[in-house]
Coordinates of C-alpha atoms and ligand atoms in Angstrom, one line a residue:
Chain F
M1 CA 8.1 24.6 -6.1
I2 CA 7.6 21.6 -8.7
P3 CA 8.9 18.3 -7.4
S4 CA 11.7 16.7 -9.2
K5 CA 10.9 13.7 -11.6
F6 CA 9.8 10.4 -10.4
D7 CA 7.9 7.3 -11.6
Y8 CA 4.6 6.4 -10.0
V9 CA 3.0 2.9 -9.4
R10 CA -0.2 2.1 -7.7
P11 CA -0.2 -1.5 -6.6
N12 CA -3.4 -3.4 -5.6
S13 CA -2.0 -5.7 -2.9
V14 CA 0.7 -5.5 -0.2
D15 CA 2.7 -8.2 -2.1
E16 CA 2.7 -6.0 -5.3
A17 CA 3.7 -2.9 -3.3
V18 CA 6.6 -4.8 -1.7
A19 CA 7.7 -6.0 -5.1
A20 CA 7.3 -2.5 -6.5
L21 CA 9.6 -1.1 -3.8
K22 CA 12.2 -3.6 -4.4
A23 CA 12.1 -3.2 -8.1
G24 CA 12.4 0.6 -7.7
G25 CA 15.6 0.3 -5.8
E26 CA 16.8 2.3 -2.8
D27 CA 15.3 5.6 -3.8
S28 CA 11.8 4.1 -4.0
K29 CA 9.3 5.5 -1.5
V30 CA 5.8 4.7 -0.2
I31 CA 3.1 7.3 -0.4
T32 CA -0.3 7.0 1.2
G33 CA -2.0 10.2 2.0
G34 CA 0.9 12.3 0.8
Q35 CA 0.3 15.0 3.4
S36 CA 3.9 14.7 4.7
M37 CA 5.3 13.6 1.4
L38 CA 4.0 16.4 -0.8
P39 CA 5.5 19.2 1.2
L40 CA 8.9 17.4 1.1
L41 CA 8.6 16.7 -2.6
R42 CA 7.7 20.4 -3.4
L43 CA 10.7 21.7 -1.3
R44 CA 12.8 18.9 -3.1
L45 CA 13.8 17.6 0.5
A46 CA 12.6 14.3 -0.9
A47 CA 13.5 13.2 -4.5
P48 CA 12.4 9.6 -4.8
S49 CA 13.0 7.7 -8.0
V50 CA 9.6 5.8 -7.7
L51 CA 6.7 6.4 -5.5
V52 CA 4.6 3.4 -4.6
D53 CA 1.0 4.6 -3.9
C54 CA -0.4 2.3 -1.2
A55 CA -3.6 4.5 -0.6
R56 CA -5.9 2.0 -2.5
I57 CA -4.7 -1.3 -1.1
D58 CA -7.9 -2.8 0.4
E59 CA -5.9 -4.7 3.0
M60 CA -4.5 -1.7 4.4
K61 CA -7.7 0.1 5.1
G62 CA -10.4 -0.1 7.7
V63 CA -10.8 -1.1 11.3
K64 CA -11.4 -4.6 12.6
D65 CA -12.6 -5.6 16.1
N66 CA -10.7 -8.7 17.3
G67 CA -12.5 -9.0 20.6
D68 CA -9.7 -8.0 22.9
S69 CA -7.9 -5.7 20.5
V70 CA -8.6 -3.4 17.4
T71 CA -6.7 -3.7 14.2
I72 CA -6.6 -0.5 12.0
G73 CA -5.1 -0.5 8.5
A74 CA -2.2 1.7 8.0
A75 CA -3.7 3.4 5.0
T76 CA -6.9 4.3 6.9
T77 CA -7.3 8.0 6.7
H78 CA -7.5 10.3 9.9
W79 CA -11.0 11.2 8.8
D80 CA -12.1 7.5 8.7
V81 CA -10.4 6.7 12.1
L82 CA -12.3 9.7 13.6
H83 CA -15.7 8.5 12.1
N84 CA -15.2 4.8 13.1
D85 CA -17.6 3.5 15.8
I86 CA -15.2 0.7 16.9
V87 CA -12.4 3.3 17.5
K88 CA -14.7 5.7 19.2
T89 CA -15.9 3.0 21.6
H90 CA -12.7 1.0 22.2
V91 CA -9.7 3.3 21.4
K92 CA -11.1 6.7 22.3
L93 CA -7.5 8.0 23.2
L94 CA -6.6 7.6 19.4
A95 CA -9.9 9.4 18.2
D96 CA -9.3 12.2 20.7
A97 CA -5.7 12.7 19.5
T98 CA -6.5 12.3 15.8
A99 CA -9.0 15.1 16.2
T100 CA -6.2 17.4 17.1
V101 CA -4.1 16.5 14.1
A102 CA -3.8 19.2 11.5
D103 CA -7.0 20.5 9.8
P104 CA -9.9 19.0 8.0
Q105 CA -8.3 18.9 4.6
V106 CA -5.2 17.1 5.9
R107 CA -7.3 14.7 8.0
H108 CA -9.3 13.8 4.8
R109 CA -6.0 12.6 3.1
G110 CA -3.5 11.9 5.7
T111 CA -3.3 8.3 7.1
F112 CA -2.8 6.8 10.5
G113 CA 0.1 4.6 9.2
G114 CA 1.6 7.5 7.4
A115 CA 1.7 9.6 10.5
L116 CA 3.5 6.7 12.4
A117 CA 5.9 5.7 9.5
H118 CA 6.9 9.3 9.0
G119 CA 8.3 9.4 12.6
D120 CA 7.9 13.0 13.3
P121 CA 8.8 13.7 16.9
A122 CA 6.0 16.4 17.0
G123 CA 3.4 14.0 15.5
D124 CA 0.6 13.3 17.8
L125 CA -0.1 9.6 17.2
P126 CA 3.2 7.9 18.0
A127 CA 2.7 8.8 21.7
V128 CA -0.7 7.3 21.6
V129 CA 0.3 4.0 20.1
L130 CA 3.3 3.8 22.6
A131 CA 1.0 4.5 25.6
L132 CA -1.4 1.9 24.3
D133 CA 1.3 -0.7 23.8
A134 CA 0.2 -1.2 20.1
T135 CA 1.9 -3.6 17.8
M136 CA 2.7 -2.7 14.0
E137 CA 2.7 -5.2 11.4
I138 CA 5.3 -4.7 8.7
A139 CA 5.6 -6.4 5.4
G140 CA 8.8 -7.0 3.4
A141 CA 10.4 -9.3 0.8
K142 CA 11.0 -11.8 3.6
G143 CA 7.4 -11.8 4.8
R144 CA 5.6 -10.2 7.7
R145 CA 6.9 -9.3 11.1
Q146 CA 5.3 -7.7 14.3
V147 CA 7.0 -4.9 16.1
A148 CA 6.0 -3.5 19.4
A149 CA 5.5 0.3 19.7
K150 CA 8.4 0.6 22.0
D151 CA 10.8 -0.7 19.4
F152 CA 9.2 1.0 16.4
F153 CA 10.3 4.6 16.7
V154 CA 14.2 4.6 16.3
D155 CA 15.1 8.2 15.8
Y156 CA 14.1 11.5 14.3
F157 CA 12.0 10.6 11.2
T158 CA 13.3 7.1 11.4
T159 CA 11.3 3.9 12.4
A160 CA 11.6 0.2 12.2
V161 CA 10.1 0.2 8.8
G162 CA 12.9 -0.5 6.4
P163 CA 13.3 1.2 3.0
D164 CA 11.9 -1.8 1.2
E165 CA 9.1 -2.5 3.8
I166 CA 5.5 -1.4 4.2
L167 CA 3.6 -0.7 7.5
V168 CA 0.4 -2.7 7.0
S169 CA -1.6 -2.4 10.0
I170 CA -1.6 -1.3 13.7
T171 CA -3.1 -3.5 16.5
I172 CA -4.1 -1.8 19.7
P173 CA -5.2 -3.8 22.8
K174 CA -8.5 -2.7 24.3
L175 CA -8.3 -1.2 27.8
G176 CA -10.6 -3.1 30.2
K177 CA -12.9 -1.7 32.9
G178 CA -12.0 1.1 35.1
W179 CA -9.7 2.8 32.4
G180 CA -10.0 6.4 31.3
T181 CA -7.9 8.2 28.7
C182 CA -7.1 11.7 27.6
Y183 CA -4.8 13.5 24.9
E184 CA -3.7 16.8 26.1
K185 CA -1.8 19.0 23.6
F186 CA -0.2 22.3 24.1
N187 CA 0.2 24.2 20.9
R188 CA 0.3 27.7 19.5
T189 CA -2.8 28.9 18.1
A190 CA -1.4 29.6 14.6
S191 CA 0.2 26.2 14.4
G192 CA -1.5 22.9 15.3
W193 CA 1.7 21.1 16.0
A194 CA 2.3 20.1 19.6
V195 CA 4.9 22.0 21.6
V196 CA 4.2 19.1 24.1
G197 CA 1.6 16.5 24.0
V198 CA 0.6 13.9 26.6
A199 CA -1.3 10.7 25.9
A200 CA -2.7 9.3 29.2
A201 CA -4.5 6.1 30.1
V202 CA -5.2 5.7 33.8
K203 CA -7.1 2.9 35.6
V204 CA -9.0 3.9 38.7
E205 CA -10.4 1.5 41.2
G206 CA -12.2 2.6 44.5
G207 CA -10.8 6.2 44.1
K208 CA -7.2 5.0 43.8
I209 CA -5.0 4.8 40.5
T210 CA -4.0 1.2 40.1
D211 CA -2.2 1.5 36.7
A212 CA -1.2 4.3 34.4
R213 CA 0.3 4.5 30.9
I214 CA 1.7 7.8 29.6
G215 CA 3.1 8.8 26.3
L216 CA 4.9 11.9 25.6
T217 CA 4.8 13.9 22.2
N218 CA 7.8 16.1 21.3
C219 CA 10.0 15.5 24.3
A220 CA 12.8 13.7 22.6
A221 CA 13.7 12.3 19.0
V222 CA 11.1 9.7 19.6
P223 CA 7.9 9.5 21.7
V224 CA 8.7 8.3 25.3
R225 CA 6.8 6.8 28.2
A226 CA 6.8 8.9 31.4
S227 CA 7.8 5.7 33.4
S228 CA 8.6 7.5 36.6
V229 CA 5.2 9.2 36.7
E230 CA 3.5 5.9 35.8
S231 CA 5.1 4.3 38.9
A232 CA 4.5 7.3 41.1
L233 CA 0.8 7.3 40.3
K234 CA 0.3 3.6 41.2
G235 CA -1.6 3.6 44.6
A236 CA -2.1 7.4 44.5
S237 CA -5.6 8.7 45.1
A238 CA -7.3 10.0 41.9
S239 CA -7.2 13.5 43.0
A240 CA -5.7 16.6 41.4
A241 CA -3.3 17.2 44.2
E242 CA -1.7 13.7 44.2
I243 CA -1.6 13.6 40.5
E244 CA 0.2 16.9 40.4
V245 CA 2.8 15.6 42.9
A246 CA 3.3 12.4 40.9
S247 CA 3.6 14.4 37.6
Q248 CA 6.7 16.3 38.9
S249 CA 9.0 13.6 37.4
A250 CA 7.5 13.8 33.9
A251 CA 10.7 15.2 32.3
E252 CA 12.8 12.3 33.5
G253 CA 14.1 10.2 30.8
T254 CA 13.2 12.8 28.1
R255 CA 15.6 14.7 25.9
A256 CA 13.8 17.8 25.1
T257 CA 15.5 20.2 22.6
S258 CA 15.0 23.9 22.3
D259 CA 13.3 25.3 19.2
L260 CA 11.3 28.3 18.1
A261 CA 8.3 27.2 20.1
A262 CA 9.9 26.5 23.4
D263 CA 13.5 26.2 25.0
K264 CA 14.3 23.0 26.8
E265 CA 13.5 24.3 30.3
Y266 CA 10.1 25.6 29.4
R267 CA 9.4 22.4 27.5
E268 CA 10.3 20.4 30.6
H269 CA 8.0 22.6 32.7
L270 CA 5.2 22.0 30.1
M271 CA 5.7 18.2 30.4
R272 CA 4.9 18.4 34.2
V273 CA 2.0 20.7 33.7
I274 CA 0.4 18.9 30.7
T275 CA 1.0 15.5 32.2
A276 CA -0.9 16.5 35.3
R277 CA -3.7 17.8 33.2
A278 CA -3.9 14.8 31.0
V279 CA -3.8 12.4 33.9
S280 CA -6.4 14.3 35.9
C281 CA -8.6 14.4 32.9
A282 CA -8.1 10.6 32.3
A283 CA -8.7 9.8 35.9
G284 CA -11.8 12.1 36.1
A285 CA -10.2 14.0 39.0
Chain P
M1 CA 3.6 10.4 -18.7
T2 CA 0.7 8.6 -17.0
K3 CA -2.9 8.5 -18.1
V4 CA -5.5 9.8 -15.8
S5 CA -9.2 10.2 -15.9
I6 CA -10.5 12.8 -13.6
T7 CA -14.0 14.4 -13.5
V8 CA -13.7 18.1 -12.9
D9 CA -16.8 20.1 -12.1
G10 CA -19.0 17.5 -13.7
V11 CA -16.9 17.0 -17.0
L12 CA -14.8 13.8 -17.5
H13 CA -11.1 14.7 -18.6
E14 CA -8.9 12.0 -19.9
S15 CA -5.4 13.5 -19.8
E16 CA -1.7 12.5 -19.8
V17 CA 0.3 14.0 -16.9
E18 CA 3.7 13.7 -15.5
P19 CA 3.6 11.8 -12.1
R20 CA 5.0 15.0 -10.5
T21 CA 2.2 17.2 -11.6
L22 CA 0.4 18.5 -8.6
L23 CA -3.4 18.4 -8.8
V24 CA -3.6 22.2 -8.6
H25 CA -1.3 22.6 -11.5
Y26 CA -3.3 20.1 -13.6
L27 CA -6.5 21.8 -12.7
R28 CA -5.2 25.3 -13.6
E29 CA -2.9 24.5 -16.5
Q30 CA -4.5 21.5 -18.1
V31 CA -8.1 22.0 -17.4
G32 CA -8.2 25.7 -17.1
K33 CA -9.7 26.0 -13.6
V34 CA -7.7 29.0 -12.6
G35 CA -10.3 29.8 -9.9
T36 CA -8.2 27.4 -7.8
V37 CA -5.2 29.3 -6.6
V38 CA -1.9 28.6 -4.9
G39 CA -1.0 30.7 -1.8
C40 CA 2.0 28.9 -0.1
D41 CA 4.5 26.2 -0.5
T42 CA 4.0 24.5 2.8
S43 CA 0.4 23.0 2.7
S44 CA -0.6 25.5 5.2
C45 CA -2.9 28.2 3.7
G46 CA -5.8 26.2 2.1
A47 CA -6.2 28.7 -0.8
C48 CA -5.9 25.7 -3.2
T49 CA -8.8 23.8 -1.4
I50 CA -11.1 21.8 -3.7
L51 CA -13.5 19.0 -3.0
L52 CA -12.1 15.6 -3.9
D53 CA -14.8 13.0 -4.0
G54 CA -16.9 15.3 -1.9
R55 CA -14.4 16.0 0.9
S56 CA -12.2 19.1 1.1
A57 CA -8.5 18.6 0.1
K58 CA -5.5 20.9 -0.5
S59 CA -4.9 20.4 -4.3
C60 CA -1.3 21.5 -3.8
S61 CA -0.8 18.5 -1.6
V62 CA -2.3 15.8 -4.0
L63 CA -0.5 14.5 -7.1
A64 CA -2.8 14.5 -10.2
V65 CA -2.1 10.8 -10.4
Q66 CA -3.4 10.2 -6.9
A67 CA -6.8 11.7 -8.1
D68 CA -7.1 9.3 -11.1
G69 CA -10.6 8.0 -11.2
S70 CA -11.8 10.7 -8.7
S71 CA -14.3 13.5 -9.0
V72 CA -13.1 17.0 -8.3
T73 CA -15.3 20.2 -7.5
T74 CA -13.5 23.5 -7.8
I75 CA -14.8 26.9 -7.1
E76 CA -15.8 27.2 -10.5
G77 CA -18.2 24.3 -10.5
L78 CA -20.0 25.3 -7.3
A79 CA -22.6 27.7 -8.6
G80 CA -25.5 26.5 -10.6
D81 CA -27.7 29.1 -12.2
E82 CA -27.5 31.1 -9.0
W83 CA -24.6 31.4 -6.5
H84 CA -24.2 28.6 -4.1
P85 CA -25.6 29.7 -0.7
V86 CA -22.2 29.8 0.7
Q87 CA -21.0 32.0 -2.1
A88 CA -24.1 34.2 -1.6
A89 CA -23.6 34.5 2.1
F90 CA -19.8 35.6 1.6
K91 CA -21.1 38.4 -0.7
E92 CA -23.9 39.3 1.8
C93 CA -21.7 39.4 4.8
H94 CA -18.6 40.8 3.1
G95 CA -16.6 37.6 3.9
L96 CA -13.8 38.7 1.6
Q97 CA -11.4 41.5 0.9
C98 CA -8.7 40.8 -1.7
G99 CA -10.5 37.5 -2.4
Y100 CA -7.4 35.4 -2.7
C101 CA -8.3 33.0 0.2
T102 CA -12.0 32.9 -0.8
P103 CA -12.2 29.9 -3.3
G104 CA -10.6 27.7 -0.6
M105 CA -12.6 29.3 2.3
V106 CA -15.9 28.7 0.4
L107 CA -15.1 25.1 -0.5
S108 CA -14.0 24.4 3.2
A109 CA -17.2 25.8 4.4
V110 CA -19.2 23.7 2.0
D111 CA -17.5 20.7 3.4
L112 CA -18.1 21.7 6.9
L113 CA -21.8 22.4 6.3
S114 CA -22.2 19.1 4.6
E115 CA -21.0 17.3 7.8
N116 CA -22.4 19.7 10.3
P117 CA -25.4 21.6 9.0
N118 CA -25.7 23.6 12.2
P119 CA -22.2 24.6 13.5
S120 CA -21.5 26.8 16.5
E121 CA -19.2 29.8 16.0
A122 CA -16.3 27.7 17.6
E123 CA -17.1 24.8 15.2
I124 CA -17.1 27.2 12.1
R125 CA -13.6 28.4 13.3
E126 CA -12.3 24.9 13.8
G127 CA -13.8 23.7 10.5
L128 CA -11.8 26.6 8.7
E129 CA -8.6 25.8 10.6
G130 CA -6.9 24.8 7.3
N131 CA -7.5 28.1 5.5
L132 CA -5.5 31.3 6.2
C133 CA -6.9 34.7 5.4
R134 CA -4.5 37.8 5.5
C135 CA -7.1 40.4 5.1
T136 CA -10.4 39.9 7.0
G137 CA -9.5 38.9 10.5
Y138 CA -11.9 36.1 9.9
H139 CA -14.9 37.7 11.7
N140 CA -17.0 38.3 8.4
I141 CA -16.0 34.9 7.1
V142 CA -17.4 33.2 10.2
K143 CA -20.6 35.4 9.8
S144 CA -20.9 34.3 6.2
V145 CA -20.7 30.6 7.1
A146 CA -23.3 31.1 9.9
L147 CA -25.7 32.8 7.4
A148 CA -25.1 30.0 4.8
A149 CA -26.0 27.5 7.4
Q150 CA -29.2 29.3 8.0
T151 CA -30.2 29.8 4.3
M152 CA -29.3 26.2 3.5
K153 CA -31.5 24.9 6.3
G154 CA -34.3 27.0 4.7
G155 CA -34.1 24.5 1.8
K156 CA -32.2 26.7 -0.6
Ligands
FAD1 C1 -0.6 21.6 7.5 C2 -0.3 20.3 8.1 C3 -0.5 20.3 9.5 C4 -0.2 19.1 10.3 N1 -0.5 19.0 11.6 C5 -0.1 17.9 12.2 C6 -0.4 17.8 13.6 O1 -0.9 18.8 14.3 N2 -0.2 16.7 14.3 C7 0.3 15.6 13.6 O2 0.5 14.6 14.2 N3 0.5 15.6 12.2 C8 0.3 16.8 11.6 N4 0.6 16.8 10.3 C9 1.1 15.6 9.6 C10 0.1 14.6 9.1 O3 -0.5 13.9 10.3 C11 0.8 13.7 8.3 O4 1.3 14.4 7.2 C12 0.1 12.6 7.7 O5 -0.8 12.0 8.5 C13 1.0 11.5 7.3 O6 0.3 10.5 6.6 P1 0.3 10.4 5.1 O7 -0.6 9.3 4.7 O8 -0.1 11.6 4.5 O9 1.7 10.1 4.8 P2 2.6 10.3 3.5 O10 2.8 11.8 3.3 O11 2.0 9.6 2.4 O12 4.0 9.6 3.8 C14 4.7 10.2 5.0 C15 6.0 9.2 5.2 O13 5.7 8.0 5.6 C16 6.1 7.0 4.8 N5 4.7 6.1 4.7 C17 3.5 6.4 4.6 N6 2.7 5.3 4.7 C18 3.5 4.3 4.9 C19 3.3 3.0 5.0 N7 2.0 2.4 5.0 N8 4.4 2.1 5.1 C20 5.6 2.6 5.2 N9 5.7 3.8 4.9 C21 4.8 4.7 4.9 C22 6.2 7.7 3.4 O14 7.1 6.9 2.6 C23 6.7 9.0 3.9 O15 8.2 8.9 4.2 C24 0.2 17.9 9.5 C25 0.5 18.0 8.1 C26 0.2 19.2 7.5 C27 0.3 19.2 5.9
FES2 S1 -1.4 26.5 -1.7 FE1 -1.2 26.7 0.4 S2 -2.2 24.9 1.1 FE2 -2.2 24.6 -1.1
FES3 S1 -9.7 38.1 1.7 FE1 -7.4 38.4 1.3 S2 -6.7 36.7 2.1 FE2 -8.6 36.4 2.7

């Protein structure tokens, strides 16, 4: 279908973009890669009055190494994330999860920030930033603010980014020595979308797990941490058997729904199985 | 209307478009590149795949205004005096039946081979993940891409 009519502006800076959103009124919308927006526009599920194209704002692109953390511009494409050496070395979990997102064409255009701001419960990257305790920088008319990943995802397709705000960048702390990571995704062959996805970061010292961070994809309206598995893992040996036992509580605190891909019960079963797989892989078990 | 300048298959076009114009409609209706086709309404099928500044993209999922200043290669601009090796390989290996998915398949294959000149069968299948074919069952498409990789290595 052909989208309904809208105006289009392509600002050169974050300040200009914020001003354009404000000037456009409540129906103005950001577009970066457009890989979620274009399908919505075509089906007329979105009918913005103005689209503010942030894809060419230099400040919102690229990857910076800050020493103990990495900052990634929100408009950096999935493809650029995948091909970035800083990401590959220091945020491998993000690279691994991004490699499972969609297909080459979508990865060439879709952006890291777009995938987070969209707030799709089935999106792979929200669970990654939640597991890694990332911080988002959001710009609005009143200036910039920092929002922790745990406060960023509010509800289905709803994030902390207000209608007149822009997600500028994402800062991810580096994991120190001894940490291993893994993104494990269960999907149907014909569709790349996760039925359940698990982003795991595990610290192993002397054969024992001393710390664990686990983010779950598509297990609630927002990504959730498998907190009780995280606690159960602490002190466990990095063996497949102990990891499997600890992973039995993976569905605690989730709010799985039933859909065409899986009913609630099966999805909860998958959470336990895929969590065990992701943690074992991250721990090298 | 918004002014855009887009280079399509090597020719610069200065045009006026409505912001809501999809790149695929611009290419087909304003530039006449009807080799680029639309197969779905959900960004899934990849029939509309073009190269945008050298990388594959679904032209149904890009606004023409987003491509302002960019360079597009459609299936019509791929061949020189002879078929592009990927096109030749699709012909040789019978990599198509109805042909509807073919423009997109070929351009995705060109993109894949530019990044990975020597793909395994699994890498070919993954590289074509964004393209659906309702006819061939994919086997001959995968063979075509493998053959193209070989001929391109031969310096063709
Ligand atoms: C065929 C297909 C398959 C896919 N498969 C997967 C998959 O397997 N896993 C997965 O995780 N995703 C998948 N996706 C989704 C894809 O990851 C997202 O479409 C894409 O990355 C979103 O980024 P974008 O830049 O294209 O966002 P856009 O489409 O430009 O925007 C999406 C939304 O976010 C808002 N937005 C974008 N950027 C900003 C910003 N900087 N600040 C504030 N708001 C912003 C927009 O206003 C809009 O509401 C798939 C998409 C398609 C089309
Ligand atoms: S027409 Fe199907 S993906 Fe573009
Ligand atoms: S040849 Fe008919 S859809 Fe692929």
